Amino acid sequence: MPKAFSVQKRETIREQLKMEARQCLQTLGMKKTTVDELVKRVHIPKGTFYLFYASKELLFFDVLMDFHNDIQADLLSGLEQKESIDTESLVCLLYSLFKRVDGSFLATMIQNRDIEMLMRKLPAHIVQEHMQFDDLNMEQFLSLLPVSIDEDRIQVFSAALRAIFLTMLHKAEIGAAVFDEALQLLLTGIVSQLLEETHDNGR
């Protein structure tokens, strides 16, 4: 980093880039959001951008991971605050987080299929690390339930929740009028089986 940038200034620029990237993803989409547009909004030279990110895709991924981490933190916090966990309460918590995503820039990315494009353009090792991170978060999530399940099933349940998340790609085909009800039904099926397995393993 240039010596002219203090630690605080570097952090300010990074946060401004992420804030503007998030706004652009929601209003313009990934294709139309250029590095030129981003640096114009943040009021920095184009060369400065590349001191922070090697590509706009890595910036978008950083924004995506920040949002992902916020959702995960809220999920874990919500579980920790519950005195007891049953299917209804867990479905309610997961559903509220899905709806939060549905009203965010991430929903726009999903509907525009920007997520698929982003994952194709990212280095393979970053995508793989993200998948492993998801599984680690799922393990932490499951640790707050009555008992844990084996590692293979952790990966299965993590994949199942990702699969439900990706149904937002096909909200129109599923039917916007019934989508929320269908989402709750899918979550209820997964949560019921999850709690049943943890109960069975605890016998």
PDB file of C-alpha atoms in Angstrom:
ATOM      1  CA  MET A   1       0.000   0.000   0.000  1.00  0.00           C
ATOM      2  CA  PRO A   2       1.213   3.554  -0.670  1.00  0.00           C
ATOM      3  CA  LYS A   3       2.788   5.169   2.361  1.00  0.00           C
ATOM      4  CA  ALA A   4       0.401   8.114   1.893  1.00  0.00           C
ATOM      5  CA  PHE A   5      -2.443   5.856   3.063  1.00  0.00           C
ATOM      6  CA  SER A   6      -2.709   5.429   6.802  1.00  0.00           C
ATOM      7  CA  VAL A   7      -4.198   2.218   8.181  1.00  0.00           C
ATOM      8  CA  GLN A   8      -7.422   4.104   8.883  1.00  0.00           C
ATOM      9  CA  LYS A   9      -7.511   5.540   5.344  1.00  0.00           C
ATOM     10  CA  ARG A  10      -6.971   2.100   3.792  1.00  0.00           C
ATOM     11  CA  GLU A  11      -9.821   0.714   5.853  1.00  0.00           C
ATOM     12  CA  THR A  12     -12.051   3.641   4.880  1.00  0.00           C
ATOM     13  CA  ILE A  13     -11.385   3.112   1.171  1.00  0.00           C
ATOM     14  CA  ARG A  14     -11.995  -0.626   1.440  1.00  0.00           C
ATOM     15  CA  GLU A  15     -15.309  -0.080   3.226  1.00  0.00           C
ATOM     16  CA  GLN A  16     -16.356   2.563   0.695  1.00  0.00           C
ATOM     17  CA  LEU A  17     -15.574   0.191  -2.164  1.00  0.00           C
ATOM     18  CA  LYS A  18     -17.644  -2.549  -0.554  1.00  0.00           C
ATOM     19  CA  MET A  19     -20.530  -0.198   0.177  1.00  0.00           C
ATOM     20  CA  GLU A  20     -20.641   1.099  -3.410  1.00  0.00           C
ATOM     21  CA  ALA A  21     -20.199  -2.396  -4.830  1.00  0.00           C
ATOM     22  CA  ARG A  22     -23.138  -3.601  -2.790  1.00  0.00           C
ATOM     23  CA  GLN A  23     -25.293  -0.724  -4.041  1.00  0.00           C
ATOM     24  CA  CYS A  24     -24.230  -1.302  -7.657  1.00  0.00           C
ATOM     25  CA  LEU A  25     -24.965  -5.013  -7.439  1.00  0.00           C
ATOM     26  CA  GLN A  26     -28.522  -4.209  -6.400  1.00  0.00           C
ATOM     27  CA  THR A  27     -29.197  -1.450  -8.914  1.00  0.00           C
ATOM     28  CA  LEU A  28     -26.951  -2.191 -11.917  1.00  0.00           C
ATOM     29  CA  GLY A  29     -26.045  -5.856 -11.621  1.00  0.00           C
ATOM     30  CA  MET A  30     -22.610  -7.418 -11.889  1.00  0.00           C
ATOM     31  CA  LYS A  31     -22.139  -7.082 -15.662  1.00  0.00           C
ATOM     32  CA  LYS A  32     -22.829  -3.347 -15.737  1.00  0.00           C
ATOM     33  CA  THR A  33     -20.776  -2.583 -12.630  1.00  0.00           C
ATOM     34  CA  THR A  34     -17.299  -1.713 -13.894  1.00  0.00           C
ATOM     35  CA  VAL A  35     -14.148  -0.798 -12.034  1.00  0.00           C
ATOM     36  CA  ASP A  36     -14.461   2.645 -13.629  1.00  0.00           C
ATOM     37  CA  GLU A  37     -17.923   3.054 -12.091  1.00  0.00           C
ATOM     38  CA  LEU A  38     -16.714   1.960  -8.670  1.00  0.00           C
ATOM     39  CA  VAL A  39     -13.669   4.248  -8.526  1.00  0.00           C
ATOM     40  CA  LYS A  40     -15.789   7.167  -9.734  1.00  0.00           C
ATOM     41  CA  ARG A  41     -18.184   6.612  -6.840  1.00  0.00           C
ATOM     42  CA  VAL A  42     -15.393   6.271  -4.273  1.00  0.00           C
ATOM     43  CA  HIS A  43     -13.340   9.140  -5.771  1.00  0.00           C
ATOM     44  CA  ILE A  44     -10.082   7.241  -6.126  1.00  0.00           C
ATOM     45  CA  PRO A  45      -7.798   6.683  -9.138  1.00  0.00           C
ATOM     46  CA  LYS A  46      -8.344   3.433 -11.008  1.00  0.00           C
ATOM     47  CA  GLY A  47      -4.848   2.264 -10.129  1.00  0.00           C
ATOM     48  CA  THR A  48      -5.679   2.561  -6.433  1.00  0.00           C
ATOM     49  CA  PHE A  49      -8.511   0.059  -6.845  1.00  0.00           C
ATOM     50  CA  TYR A  50      -6.022  -2.658  -7.793  1.00  0.00           C
ATOM     51  CA  LEU A  51      -4.056  -2.040  -4.627  1.00  0.00           C
ATOM     52  CA  PHE A  52      -7.095  -3.404  -2.792  1.00  0.00           C
ATOM     53  CA  TYR A  53      -8.545  -5.971  -5.213  1.00  0.00           C
ATOM     54  CA  ALA A  54      -7.053  -7.781  -8.195  1.00  0.00           C
ATOM     55  CA  SER A  55     -10.455  -7.788  -9.907  1.00  0.00           C
ATOM     56  CA  LYS A  56     -13.981  -6.520  -9.429  1.00  0.00           C
ATOM     57  CA  GLU A  57     -15.084 -10.135  -8.905  1.00  0.00           C
ATOM     58  CA  LEU A  58     -12.895 -10.429  -5.804  1.00  0.00           C
ATOM     59  CA  LEU A  59     -14.484  -7.244  -4.453  1.00  0.00           C
ATOM     60  CA  PHE A  60     -17.957  -8.642  -5.123  1.00  0.00           C
ATOM     61  CA  PHE A  61     -16.999 -11.865  -3.377  1.00  0.00           C
ATOM     62  CA  ASP A  62     -15.765  -9.873  -0.375  1.00  0.00           C
ATOM     63  CA  VAL A  63     -19.136  -8.094  -0.240  1.00  0.00           C
ATOM     64  CA  LEU A  64     -20.932 -11.415  -0.564  1.00  0.00           C
ATOM     65  CA  MET A  65     -18.913 -12.978   2.255  1.00  0.00           C
ATOM     66  CA  ASP A  66     -19.579 -10.010   4.569  1.00  0.00           C
ATOM     67  CA  PHE A  67     -23.314 -10.492   4.063  1.00  0.00           C
ATOM     68  CA  HIS A  68     -22.958 -14.264   4.425  1.00  0.00           C
ATOM     69  CA  ASN A  69     -21.099 -13.810   7.718  1.00  0.00           C
ATOM     70  CA  ASP A  70     -23.761 -11.409   9.035  1.00  0.00           C
ATOM     71  CA  ILE A  71     -26.499 -13.944   8.257  1.00  0.00           C
ATOM     72  CA  GLN A  72     -24.527 -16.749   9.900  1.00  0.00           C
ATOM     73  CA  ALA A  73     -23.874 -14.635  12.996  1.00  0.00           C
ATOM     74  CA  ASP A  74     -27.573 -13.794  13.298  1.00  0.00           C
ATOM     75  CA  LEU A  75     -28.499 -17.473  12.918  1.00  0.00           C
ATOM     76  CA  LEU A  76     -26.100 -18.564  15.647  1.00  0.00           C
ATOM     77  CA  SER A  77     -27.141 -15.676  17.896  1.00  0.00           C
ATOM     78  CA  GLY A  78     -30.805 -16.543  17.380  1.00  0.00           C
ATOM     79  CA  LEU A  79     -30.179 -20.156  18.344  1.00  0.00           C
ATOM     80  CA  GLU A  80     -28.142 -19.244  21.414  1.00  0.00           C
ATOM     81  CA  GLN A  81     -30.984 -17.062  22.708  1.00  0.00           C
ATOM     82  CA  LYS A  82     -33.560 -19.853  22.519  1.00  0.00           C
ATOM     83  CA  GLU A  83     -34.202 -21.810  25.702  1.00  0.00           C
ATOM     84  CA  SER A  84     -35.361 -24.828  23.696  1.00  0.00           C
ATOM     85  CA  ILE A  85     -35.240 -25.722  20.013  1.00  0.00           C
ATOM     86  CA  ASP A  86     -38.030 -27.466  18.163  1.00  0.00           C
ATOM     87  CA  THR A  87     -39.002 -27.739  14.507  1.00  0.00           C
ATOM     88  CA  GLU A  88     -41.349 -24.751  14.543  1.00  0.00           C
ATOM     89  CA  SER A  89     -38.916 -22.340  16.196  1.00  0.00           C
ATOM     90  CA  LEU A  90     -35.984 -23.413  14.019  1.00  0.00           C
ATOM     91  CA  VAL A  91     -38.023 -23.154  10.799  1.00  0.00           C
ATOM     92  CA  CYS A  92     -39.197 -19.699  11.879  1.00  0.00           C
ATOM     93  CA  LEU A  93     -35.608 -18.571  12.452  1.00  0.00           C
ATOM     94  CA  LEU A  94     -34.323 -19.962   9.153  1.00  0.00           C
ATOM     95  CA  TYR A  95     -37.305 -18.580   7.254  1.00  0.00           C
ATOM     96  CA  SER A  96     -36.729 -15.066   8.634  1.00  0.00           C
ATOM     97  CA  LEU A  97     -33.112 -15.208   7.438  1.00  0.00           C
ATOM     98  CA  PHE A  98     -34.162 -16.439   3.993  1.00  0.00           C
ATOM     99  CA  LYS A  99     -36.612 -13.530   3.775  1.00  0.00           C
ATOM    100  CA  ARG A 100     -33.864 -11.121   4.763  1.00  0.00           C
ATOM    101  CA  VAL A 101     -31.821 -12.413   1.852  1.00  0.00           C
ATOM    102  CA  ASP A 102     -34.865 -12.121  -0.406  1.00  0.00           C
ATOM    103  CA  GLY A 103     -34.988  -8.368   0.177  1.00  0.00           C
ATOM    104  CA  SER A 104     -31.268  -7.769  -0.277  1.00  0.00           C
ATOM    105  CA  PHE A 105     -28.754  -7.168  -3.071  1.00  0.00           C
ATOM    106  CA  LEU A 106     -28.066 -10.904  -2.952  1.00  0.00           C
ATOM    107  CA  ALA A 107     -31.599 -11.654  -4.154  1.00  0.00           C
ATOM    108  CA  THR A 108     -30.958  -9.402  -7.160  1.00  0.00           C
ATOM    109  CA  MET A 109     -27.714 -11.263  -7.857  1.00  0.00           C
ATOM    110  CA  ILE A 110     -29.528 -14.578  -7.653  1.00  0.00           C
ATOM    111  CA  GLN A 111     -32.359 -13.480  -9.926  1.00  0.00           C
ATOM    112  CA  ASN A 112     -29.899 -12.051 -12.482  1.00  0.00           C
ATOM    113  CA  ARG A 113     -27.807 -15.231 -12.230  1.00  0.00           C
ATOM    114  CA  ASP A 114     -24.861 -13.057 -11.211  1.00  0.00           C
ATOM    115  CA  ILE A 115     -23.974 -15.570  -8.500  1.00  0.00           C
ATOM    116  CA  GLU A 116     -23.369 -18.289 -11.080  1.00  0.00           C
ATOM    117  CA  MET A 117     -21.263 -15.931 -13.182  1.00  0.00           C
ATOM    118  CA  LEU A 118     -19.282 -14.770 -10.165  1.00  0.00           C
ATOM    119  CA  MET A 119     -18.461 -18.307  -9.067  1.00  0.00           C
ATOM    120  CA  ARG A 120     -17.252 -19.158 -12.584  1.00  0.00           C
ATOM    121  CA  LYS A 121     -14.915 -16.172 -12.637  1.00  0.00           C
ATOM    122  CA  LEU A 122     -13.417 -16.667  -9.193  1.00  0.00           C
ATOM    123  CA  PRO A 123     -10.259 -18.747  -8.717  1.00  0.00           C
ATOM    124  CA  ALA A 124     -11.222 -22.369  -7.996  1.00  0.00           C
ATOM    125  CA  HIS A 125      -9.460 -22.427  -4.624  1.00  0.00           C
ATOM    126  CA  ILE A 126     -11.575 -19.500  -3.365  1.00  0.00           C
ATOM    127  CA  VAL A 127     -14.815 -21.258  -4.302  1.00  0.00           C
ATOM    128  CA  GLN A 128     -13.598 -24.446  -2.601  1.00  0.00           C
ATOM    129  CA  GLU A 129     -12.622 -22.557   0.557  1.00  0.00           C
ATOM    130  CA  HIS A 130     -16.091 -21.024   0.629  1.00  0.00           C
ATOM    131  CA  MET A 131     -17.718 -24.463   0.445  1.00  0.00           C
ATOM    132  CA  GLN A 132     -15.535 -25.690   3.313  1.00  0.00           C
ATOM    133  CA  PHE A 133     -16.365 -22.541   5.303  1.00  0.00           C
ATOM    134  CA  ASP A 134     -20.067 -23.274   4.832  1.00  0.00           C
ATOM    135  CA  ASP A 135     -19.555 -26.774   6.236  1.00  0.00           C
ATOM    136  CA  LEU A 136     -17.653 -25.386   9.234  1.00  0.00           C
ATOM    137  CA  ASN A 137     -20.479 -22.944   9.894  1.00  0.00           C
ATOM    138  CA  MET A 138     -22.970 -25.794   9.643  1.00  0.00           C
ATOM    139  CA  GLU A 139     -20.927 -27.711  12.212  1.00  0.00           C
ATOM    140  CA  GLN A 140     -21.089 -24.714  14.557  1.00  0.00           C
ATOM    141  CA  PHE A 141     -24.834 -24.427  13.908  1.00  0.00           C
ATOM    142  CA  LEU A 142     -25.375 -28.114  14.690  1.00  0.00           C
ATOM    143  CA  SER A 143     -23.320 -27.828  17.872  1.00  0.00           C
ATOM    144  CA  LEU A 144     -26.129 -25.680  19.308  1.00  0.00           C
ATOM    145  CA  LEU A 145     -28.664 -28.464  18.779  1.00  0.00           C
ATOM    146  CA  PRO A 146     -29.133 -31.234  21.398  1.00  0.00           C
ATOM    147  CA  VAL A 147     -26.369 -33.485  19.987  1.00  0.00           C
ATOM    148  CA  SER A 148     -24.052 -33.492  16.998  1.00  0.00           C
ATOM    149  CA  ILE A 149     -24.208 -35.732  13.928  1.00  0.00           C
ATOM    150  CA  ASP A 150     -21.388 -37.255  11.917  1.00  0.00           C
ATOM    151  CA  GLU A 151     -19.307 -35.248   9.461  1.00  0.00           C
ATOM    152  CA  ASP A 152     -20.831 -36.763   6.321  1.00  0.00           C
ATOM    153  CA  ARG A 153     -24.322 -35.728   7.409  1.00  0.00           C
ATOM    154  CA  ILE A 154     -23.093 -32.224   8.233  1.00  0.00           C
ATOM    155  CA  GLN A 155     -22.090 -31.851   4.582  1.00  0.00           C
ATOM    156  CA  VAL A 156     -25.442 -33.249   3.437  1.00  0.00           C
ATOM    157  CA  PHE A 157     -27.487 -30.834   5.541  1.00  0.00           C
ATOM    158  CA  SER A 158     -25.250 -27.931   4.502  1.00  0.00           C
ATOM    159  CA  ALA A 159     -25.841 -28.848   0.850  1.00  0.00           C
ATOM    160  CA  ALA A 160     -29.592 -29.200   1.451  1.00  0.00           C
ATOM    161  CA  LEU A 161     -29.833 -25.681   2.861  1.00  0.00           C
ATOM    162  CA  ARG A 162     -27.783 -24.342  -0.062  1.00  0.00           C
ATOM    163  CA  ALA A 163     -30.176 -26.137  -2.412  1.00  0.00           C
ATOM    164  CA  ILE A 164     -33.182 -24.426  -0.802  1.00  0.00           C
ATOM    165  CA  PHE A 165     -31.353 -21.119  -1.018  1.00  0.00           C
ATOM    166  CA  LEU A 166     -30.891 -21.632  -4.763  1.00  0.00           C
ATOM    167  CA  THR A 167     -34.631 -22.094  -5.297  1.00  0.00           C
ATOM    168  CA  MET A 168     -34.700 -18.294  -5.409  1.00  0.00           C
ATOM    169  CA  LEU A 169     -33.208 -18.656  -8.886  1.00  0.00           C
ATOM    170  CA  HIS A 170     -36.527 -20.165  -9.935  1.00  0.00           C
ATOM    171  CA  LYS A 171     -38.977 -18.135  -7.869  1.00  0.00           C
ATOM    172  CA  ALA A 172     -41.028 -17.180 -10.930  1.00  0.00           C
ATOM    173  CA  GLU A 173     -41.213 -20.774 -12.211  1.00  0.00           C
ATOM    174  CA  ILE A 174     -42.163 -22.084  -8.768  1.00  0.00           C
ATOM    175  CA  GLY A 175     -44.795 -19.377  -8.457  1.00  0.00           C
ATOM    176  CA  ALA A 176     -44.297 -16.087  -6.624  1.00  0.00           C
ATOM    177  CA  ALA A 177     -47.743 -16.355  -4.990  1.00  0.00           C
ATOM    178  CA  VAL A 178     -46.929 -19.679  -3.316  1.00  0.00           C
ATOM    179  CA  PHE A 179     -43.160 -19.374  -3.004  1.00  0.00           C
ATOM    180  CA  ASP A 180     -43.075 -18.370   0.676  1.00  0.00           C
ATOM    181  CA  GLU A 181     -45.360 -21.236   1.656  1.00  0.00           C
ATOM    182  CA  ALA A 182     -43.306 -23.688  -0.418  1.00  0.00           C
ATOM    183  CA  LEU A 183     -40.113 -22.373   1.196  1.00  0.00           C
ATOM    184  CA  GLN A 184     -41.510 -22.985   4.685  1.00  0.00           C
ATOM    185  CA  LEU A 185     -42.580 -26.482   3.646  1.00  0.00           C
ATOM    186  CA  LEU A 186     -39.083 -27.326   2.357  1.00  0.00           C
ATOM    187  CA  LEU A 187     -37.456 -25.922   5.490  1.00  0.00           C
ATOM    188  CA  THR A 188     -39.850 -27.886   7.694  1.00  0.00           C
ATOM    189  CA  GLY A 189     -38.891 -31.110   5.919  1.00  0.00           C
ATOM    190  CA  ILE A 190     -35.166 -30.553   6.359  1.00  0.00           C
ATOM    191  CA  VAL A 191     -35.424 -29.296   9.941  1.00  0.00           C
ATOM    192  CA  SER A 192     -37.712 -32.166  10.948  1.00  0.00           C
ATOM    193  CA  GLN A 193     -35.242 -34.711   9.614  1.00  0.00           C
ATOM    194  CA  LEU A 194     -32.310 -32.868  11.160  1.00  0.00           C
ATOM    195  CA  LEU A 195     -33.867 -32.830  14.621  1.00  0.00           C
ATOM    196  CA  GLU A 196     -35.013 -36.424  14.216  1.00  0.00           C
ATOM    197  CA  GLU A 197     -31.450 -37.507  13.406  1.00  0.00           C
ATOM    198  CA  THR A 198     -29.967 -35.609  16.313  1.00  0.00           C
ATOM    199  CA  HIS A 199     -32.584 -37.138  18.570  1.00  0.00           C
ATOM    200  CA  ASP A 200     -31.922 -40.641  17.229  1.00  0.00           C
ATOM    201  CA  ASN A 201     -28.165 -40.202  17.620  1.00  0.00           C
ATOM    202  CA  GLY A 202     -28.662 -39.070  21.178  1.00  0.00           C
ATOM    203  CA  ARG A 203     -30.458 -42.223  22.219  1.00  0.00           C
TER     204      ARG A 203
END
